[in-house]
Short mmCIF file of N, CA and C in Angstrom, two decimals:
data_model
loop_
_atom_site.label_atom_id
_atom_site.label_comp_id
_atom_site.label_asym_id
_atom_site.label_seq_id
_atom_site.Cartn_x
_atom_site.Cartn_y
_atom_site.Cartn_z
N GLN A 645 109.47 114.42 62.36
CA GLN A 645 108.58 113.94 63.39
C GLN A 645 108.72 112.43 63.53
N VAL A 646 108.67 111.98 64.75
CA VAL A 646 108.74 110.56 65.05
C VAL A 646 107.52 110.19 65.87
N GLN A 647 106.93 109.06 65.54
CA GLN A 647 105.80 108.56 66.31
C GLN A 647 106.13 107.16 66.82
N LEU A 648 105.68 106.88 68.02
CA LEU A 648 105.77 105.55 68.60
C LEU A 648 104.34 105.07 68.86
N VAL A 649 104.02 103.92 68.31
CA VAL A 649 102.68 103.38 68.45
C VAL A 649 102.77 102.02 69.14
N GLU A 650 102.13 101.93 70.30
CA GLU A 650 102.15 100.70 71.09
C GLU A 650 100.90 99.89 70.83
N SER A 651 101.02 98.59 71.06
CA SER A 651 99.86 97.70 71.00
C SER A 651 100.14 96.49 71.87
N GLY A 652 99.06 95.79 72.23
CA GLY A 652 99.20 94.53 72.94
C GLY A 652 98.79 94.53 74.39
N GLY A 653 98.41 95.65 74.93
CA GLY A 653 97.98 95.66 76.32
C GLY A 653 96.63 95.00 76.49
N GLY A 654 96.23 94.82 77.74
CA GLY A 654 94.93 94.22 78.01
C GLY A 654 94.85 93.65 79.39
N LEU A 655 93.81 92.87 79.60
CA LEU A 655 93.55 92.22 80.88
C LEU A 655 93.93 90.76 80.80
N VAL A 656 94.70 90.30 81.76
CA VAL A 656 95.11 88.90 81.78
C VAL A 656 95.15 88.42 83.23
N GLN A 657 94.93 87.16 83.43
CA GLN A 657 94.95 86.60 84.78
C GLN A 657 96.39 86.42 85.26
N PRO A 658 96.56 86.41 86.57
CA PRO A 658 97.90 86.15 87.11
C PRO A 658 98.46 84.83 86.57
N GLY A 659 99.76 84.89 86.24
CA GLY A 659 100.39 83.71 85.64
C GLY A 659 100.33 83.69 84.14
N GLY A 660 99.55 84.58 83.56
CA GLY A 660 99.40 84.61 82.11
C GLY A 660 100.51 85.38 81.42
N SER A 661 100.34 85.54 80.12
CA SER A 661 101.35 86.19 79.29
C SER A 661 100.71 87.25 78.40
N LEU A 662 101.52 88.23 78.06
CA LEU A 662 101.14 89.25 77.09
C LEU A 662 102.38 89.62 76.30
N ARG A 663 102.15 90.10 75.08
CA ARG A 663 103.26 90.59 74.27
C ARG A 663 102.92 92.01 73.80
N LEU A 664 103.77 92.94 74.18
CA LEU A 664 103.61 94.32 73.75
C LEU A 664 104.48 94.59 72.53
N SER A 665 103.97 95.44 71.66
CA SER A 665 104.73 95.86 70.48
C SER A 665 104.76 97.37 70.42
N CYS A 666 105.84 97.90 69.87
CA CYS A 666 105.96 99.35 69.68
C CYS A 666 106.69 99.59 68.38
N ALA A 667 106.02 100.27 67.47
CA ALA A 667 106.61 100.58 66.18
C ALA A 667 106.94 102.05 66.08
N ALA A 668 108.16 102.35 65.70
CA ALA A 668 108.59 103.72 65.49
C ALA A 668 108.49 104.05 64.01
N SER A 669 107.97 105.24 63.72
CA SER A 669 107.83 105.67 62.34
C SER A 669 108.15 107.15 62.23
N GLY A 670 108.37 107.59 60.99
CA GLY A 670 108.67 108.99 60.76
C GLY A 670 110.11 109.16 60.30
N SER A 671 110.67 110.29 60.66
CA SER A 671 112.04 110.60 60.24
C SER A 671 113.03 109.93 61.18
N ILE A 672 113.55 108.79 60.75
CA ILE A 672 114.46 108.01 61.60
C ILE A 672 115.75 107.75 60.84
N PHE A 673 116.85 108.27 61.38
CA PHE A 673 118.18 107.99 60.82
C PHE A 673 118.80 106.80 61.52
N SER A 674 118.72 106.80 62.83
CA SER A 674 119.20 105.66 63.60
C SER A 674 118.53 105.65 64.96
N ILE A 675 118.49 104.47 65.55
CA ILE A 675 117.87 104.30 66.86
C ILE A 675 118.94 103.90 67.85
N ASN A 676 119.19 104.73 68.83
CA ASN A 676 120.21 104.44 69.83
C ASN A 676 119.72 103.43 70.86
N ALA A 677 118.45 103.51 71.19
CA ALA A 677 117.88 102.61 72.18
C ALA A 677 116.37 102.61 72.06
N MET A 678 115.78 101.49 72.38
CA MET A 678 114.32 101.38 72.49
C MET A 678 114.00 100.52 73.69
N GLY A 679 112.87 100.80 74.29
CA GLY A 679 112.52 99.99 75.44
C GLY A 679 111.16 100.33 76.00
N TRP A 680 110.95 99.89 77.24
CA TRP A 680 109.67 100.03 77.90
C TRP A 680 109.84 100.53 79.32
N TYR A 681 108.98 101.44 79.68
CA TYR A 681 108.81 101.91 81.04
C TYR A 681 107.37 101.63 81.44
N ARG A 682 107.11 101.69 82.73
CA ARG A 682 105.73 101.52 83.21
C ARG A 682 105.48 102.44 84.39
N GLN A 683 104.19 102.75 84.55
CA GLN A 683 103.78 103.59 85.66
C GLN A 683 102.51 103.00 86.26
N ALA A 684 102.62 102.58 87.49
CA ALA A 684 101.47 102.05 88.21
C ALA A 684 100.76 103.20 88.93
N PRO A 685 99.50 103.02 89.25
CA PRO A 685 98.76 104.08 89.94
C PRO A 685 99.47 104.53 91.22
N GLY A 686 99.68 105.82 91.35
CA GLY A 686 100.28 106.36 92.55
C GLY A 686 101.79 106.19 92.64
N LYS A 687 102.40 105.68 91.57
CA LYS A 687 103.84 105.46 91.58
C LYS A 687 104.51 106.21 90.45
N GLU A 688 105.82 106.35 90.55
CA GLU A 688 106.58 107.01 89.51
C GLU A 688 106.83 106.04 88.34
N ARG A 689 107.09 106.65 87.19
CA ARG A 689 107.42 105.83 86.03
C ARG A 689 108.77 105.15 86.27
N GLU A 690 108.85 103.87 85.90
CA GLU A 690 110.08 103.11 86.11
C GLU A 690 110.47 102.34 84.87
N LEU A 691 111.77 102.11 84.76
CA LEU A 691 112.28 101.31 83.65
C LEU A 691 111.84 99.86 83.80
N VAL A 692 111.40 99.27 82.70
CA VAL A 692 111.09 97.84 82.68
C VAL A 692 112.21 97.11 81.94
N ALA A 693 112.47 97.54 80.71
CA ALA A 693 113.50 96.89 79.90
C ALA A 693 113.97 97.86 78.83
N LEU A 694 115.26 97.84 78.56
CA LEU A 694 115.85 98.74 77.57
C LEU A 694 116.86 97.98 76.74
N LEU A 695 116.78 98.17 75.42
CA LEU A 695 117.68 97.52 74.48
C LEU A 695 118.40 98.59 73.68
N THR A 696 119.72 98.57 73.74
CA THR A 696 120.49 99.59 73.03
C THR A 696 120.90 99.08 71.66
N SER A 697 121.40 100.00 70.84
CA SER A 697 121.84 99.65 69.50
C SER A 697 123.02 98.68 69.54
N GLY A 698 123.75 98.68 70.65
CA GLY A 698 124.84 97.74 70.81
C GLY A 698 124.42 96.41 71.39
N ASN A 699 123.10 96.21 71.44
CA ASN A 699 122.50 94.98 71.96
C ASN A 699 122.74 94.77 73.45
N ASN A 700 122.97 95.85 74.16
CA ASN A 700 122.97 95.75 75.63
C ASN A 700 121.54 95.82 76.12
N ILE A 701 121.22 95.01 77.10
CA ILE A 701 119.85 94.95 77.63
C ILE A 701 119.88 95.17 79.13
N ASN A 702 118.99 96.03 79.58
CA ASN A 702 118.79 96.23 81.01
C ASN A 702 117.36 95.87 81.36
N TYR A 703 117.21 95.11 82.42
CA TYR A 703 115.89 94.77 82.94
C TYR A 703 115.76 95.28 84.37
N ALA A 704 114.56 95.67 84.73
CA ALA A 704 114.28 95.92 86.13
C ALA A 704 114.40 94.61 86.88
N ASP A 705 114.90 94.66 88.09
CA ASP A 705 115.06 93.43 88.88
C ASP A 705 113.74 92.69 89.03
N SER A 706 112.67 93.45 89.11
CA SER A 706 111.36 92.84 89.36
C SER A 706 110.83 92.01 88.19
N VAL A 707 111.43 92.18 87.00
CA VAL A 707 110.92 91.46 85.83
C VAL A 707 111.95 90.47 85.27
N LYS A 708 113.15 90.45 85.82
CA LYS A 708 114.17 89.53 85.31
C LYS A 708 113.69 88.09 85.40
N GLY A 709 113.92 87.37 84.30
CA GLY A 709 113.49 85.98 84.25
C GLY A 709 112.05 85.79 83.82
N ARG A 710 111.28 86.87 83.77
CA ARG A 710 109.88 86.77 83.36
C ARG A 710 109.60 87.53 82.06
N PHE A 711 110.27 88.66 81.88
CA PHE A 711 110.07 89.50 80.70
C PHE A 711 111.27 89.38 79.77
N SER A 712 111.00 89.55 78.48
CA SER A 712 112.06 89.49 77.49
C SER A 712 111.82 90.57 76.44
N ILE A 713 112.86 91.37 76.17
CA ILE A 713 112.75 92.42 75.18
C ILE A 713 113.49 92.00 73.92
N SER A 714 112.92 92.37 72.79
CA SER A 714 113.57 92.06 71.51
C SER A 714 113.21 93.16 70.51
N ARG A 715 113.91 93.16 69.40
CA ARG A 715 113.72 94.25 68.44
C ARG A 715 113.85 93.72 67.02
N ASP A 716 113.00 94.21 66.14
CA ASP A 716 113.08 93.95 64.71
C ASP A 716 113.61 95.23 64.05
N ASN A 717 114.88 95.25 63.72
CA ASN A 717 115.48 96.47 63.20
C ASN A 717 114.87 96.90 61.87
N ALA A 718 114.51 95.93 61.05
CA ALA A 718 113.94 96.25 59.74
C ALA A 718 112.60 96.97 59.87
N LYS A 719 111.90 96.69 60.95
CA LYS A 719 110.57 97.28 61.16
C LYS A 719 110.60 98.40 62.20
N ASN A 720 111.78 98.71 62.74
CA ASN A 720 111.89 99.71 63.82
C ASN A 720 110.87 99.43 64.92
N THR A 721 110.78 98.18 65.28
CA THR A 721 109.79 97.74 66.26
C THR A 721 110.47 97.02 67.41
N VAL A 722 110.00 97.31 68.61
CA VAL A 722 110.48 96.63 69.81
C VAL A 722 109.32 95.88 70.44
N TYR A 723 109.65 94.72 70.99
CA TYR A 723 108.65 93.86 71.61
C TYR A 723 109.00 93.63 73.08
N LEU A 724 107.97 93.40 73.86
CA LEU A 724 108.17 93.00 75.24
C LEU A 724 107.30 91.78 75.50
N GLN A 725 107.93 90.64 75.63
CA GLN A 725 107.22 89.42 75.98
C GLN A 725 107.17 89.32 77.50
N MET A 726 105.96 89.27 78.03
CA MET A 726 105.77 89.26 79.47
C MET A 726 105.12 87.95 79.87
N ASN A 727 105.83 87.17 80.65
CA ASN A 727 105.33 85.88 81.12
C ASN A 727 105.20 85.89 82.64
N SER A 728 104.49 84.91 83.14
CA SER A 728 104.31 84.77 84.60
C SER A 728 103.89 86.09 85.22
N LEU A 729 102.91 86.70 84.64
CA LEU A 729 102.50 88.03 85.08
C LEU A 729 101.89 88.00 86.47
N LYS A 730 102.15 89.08 87.20
CA LYS A 730 101.69 89.21 88.58
C LYS A 730 100.80 90.45 88.69
N PRO A 731 99.94 90.50 89.69
CA PRO A 731 99.12 91.70 89.88
C PRO A 731 99.95 92.97 89.98
N GLU A 732 101.13 92.88 90.56
CA GLU A 732 101.98 94.06 90.70
C GLU A 732 102.58 94.53 89.38
N ASP A 733 102.39 93.78 88.31
CA ASP A 733 102.80 94.23 86.98
C ASP A 733 101.76 95.15 86.35
N THR A 734 100.62 95.30 87.00
CA THR A 734 99.58 96.17 86.49
C THR A 734 100.08 97.61 86.41
N ALA A 735 99.98 98.19 85.23
CA ALA A 735 100.50 99.55 85.02
C ALA A 735 100.19 99.97 83.59
N VAL A 736 100.40 101.24 83.33
CA VAL A 736 100.45 101.71 81.95
C VAL A 736 101.89 101.55 81.47
N TYR A 737 102.05 100.87 80.37
CA TYR A 737 103.37 100.61 79.81
C TYR A 737 103.63 101.58 78.66
N TYR A 738 104.76 102.27 78.75
CA TYR A 738 105.12 103.29 77.76
C TYR A 738 106.32 102.82 76.96
N CYS A 739 106.20 102.96 75.66
CA CYS A 739 107.34 102.72 74.79
C CYS A 739 108.24 103.94 74.80
N TYR A 740 109.54 103.69 74.77
CA TYR A 740 110.54 104.76 74.76
C TYR A 740 111.53 104.49 73.64
N ALA A 741 111.97 105.58 73.00
CA ALA A 741 113.00 105.44 71.98
C ALA A 741 113.91 106.66 71.97
N TRP A 742 115.19 106.40 71.75
CA TRP A 742 116.20 107.46 71.62
C TRP A 742 116.65 107.41 70.17
N ILE A 743 116.27 108.43 69.42
CA ILE A 743 116.37 108.38 67.97
C ILE A 743 117.10 109.60 67.41
N ARG A 744 117.95 109.34 66.43
CA ARG A 744 118.56 110.41 65.63
C ARG A 744 117.74 110.52 64.34
N VAL A 745 117.31 111.73 64.02
CA VAL A 745 116.41 111.91 62.87
C VAL A 745 117.15 112.10 61.56
N ASP A 746 118.41 112.53 61.62
CA ASP A 746 119.23 112.61 60.41
C ASP A 746 120.69 112.63 60.80
N ALA A 747 121.58 112.67 59.80
CA ALA A 747 123.01 112.56 60.07
C ALA A 747 123.57 113.75 60.83
N THR A 748 122.89 114.88 60.76
CA THR A 748 123.38 116.06 61.48
C THR A 748 122.91 116.10 62.92
N ASP A 749 122.00 115.19 63.24
CA ASP A 749 121.48 115.11 64.61
C ASP A 749 122.43 114.26 65.43
N LEU A 750 123.36 114.88 66.11
CA LEU A 750 124.43 114.13 66.77
C LEU A 750 124.01 113.55 68.12
N THR A 751 123.04 114.16 68.76
CA THR A 751 122.69 113.72 70.11
C THR A 751 121.40 112.91 70.16
N GLY A 752 120.54 113.09 69.18
CA GLY A 752 119.26 112.40 69.19
C GLY A 752 118.27 113.02 70.15
N MET A 753 117.04 112.53 70.07
CA MET A 753 115.98 112.99 70.96
C MET A 753 115.26 111.80 71.57
N HIS A 754 114.58 112.07 72.66
CA HIS A 754 113.89 111.02 73.38
C HIS A 754 112.40 111.11 73.09
N TYR A 755 111.82 109.99 72.73
CA TYR A 755 110.42 109.95 72.36
C TYR A 755 109.67 108.94 73.22
N TRP A 756 108.38 109.23 73.40
CA TRP A 756 107.52 108.36 74.20
C TRP A 756 106.24 108.04 73.44
N GLY A 757 105.77 106.83 73.64
CA GLY A 757 104.45 106.48 73.15
C GLY A 757 103.40 106.97 74.12
N GLU A 758 102.14 106.78 73.74
CA GLU A 758 101.04 107.26 74.58
C GLU A 758 100.72 106.31 75.72
N GLY A 759 101.23 105.10 75.65
CA GLY A 759 101.01 104.15 76.72
C GLY A 759 99.91 103.14 76.41
N THR A 760 100.09 101.95 76.94
CA THR A 760 99.08 100.90 76.81
C THR A 760 98.87 100.27 78.19
N LEU A 761 97.63 100.08 78.55
CA LEU A 761 97.30 99.59 79.89
C LEU A 761 97.40 98.07 79.95
N VAL A 762 98.12 97.61 80.96
CA VAL A 762 98.23 96.18 81.25
C VAL A 762 97.63 95.96 82.64
N THR A 763 96.62 95.11 82.70
CA THR A 763 95.96 94.83 83.97
C THR A 763 96.05 93.35 84.25
N ILE A 764 96.57 93.02 85.41
CA ILE A 764 96.70 91.63 85.82
C ILE A 764 95.74 91.41 86.99
N SER A 765 94.72 90.63 86.72
CA SER A 765 93.69 90.43 87.73
C SER A 765 92.92 89.15 87.44
N SER A 766 92.48 88.52 88.52
CA SER A 766 91.65 87.33 88.37
C SER A 766 90.17 87.70 88.44
#
């Protein structure tokens, strides 16, 4: 079993900053990728930022230059530093991880956190 636990959401004014954290725990052999998705009210879930084991990073165009993803491999934790926040960044942010649970698990499985609410409002 693998669990993803997010933290760091909240209410912040436009222009402010927040830092999200997501820690993976449980049976983890290797992590192929970790990242963040978000879902705003009435919209589909979308990629925000993804960091692969090869250190490739993908950002949504809407967050480039404002958000930064990083990872602490020793802690199996991924972070999302969000700066210059806008009202349109308001959403539930979900942690995502693609994890192999042991050496015989060749393809890995996809895991999601429960989500953390980020609200940008004055």
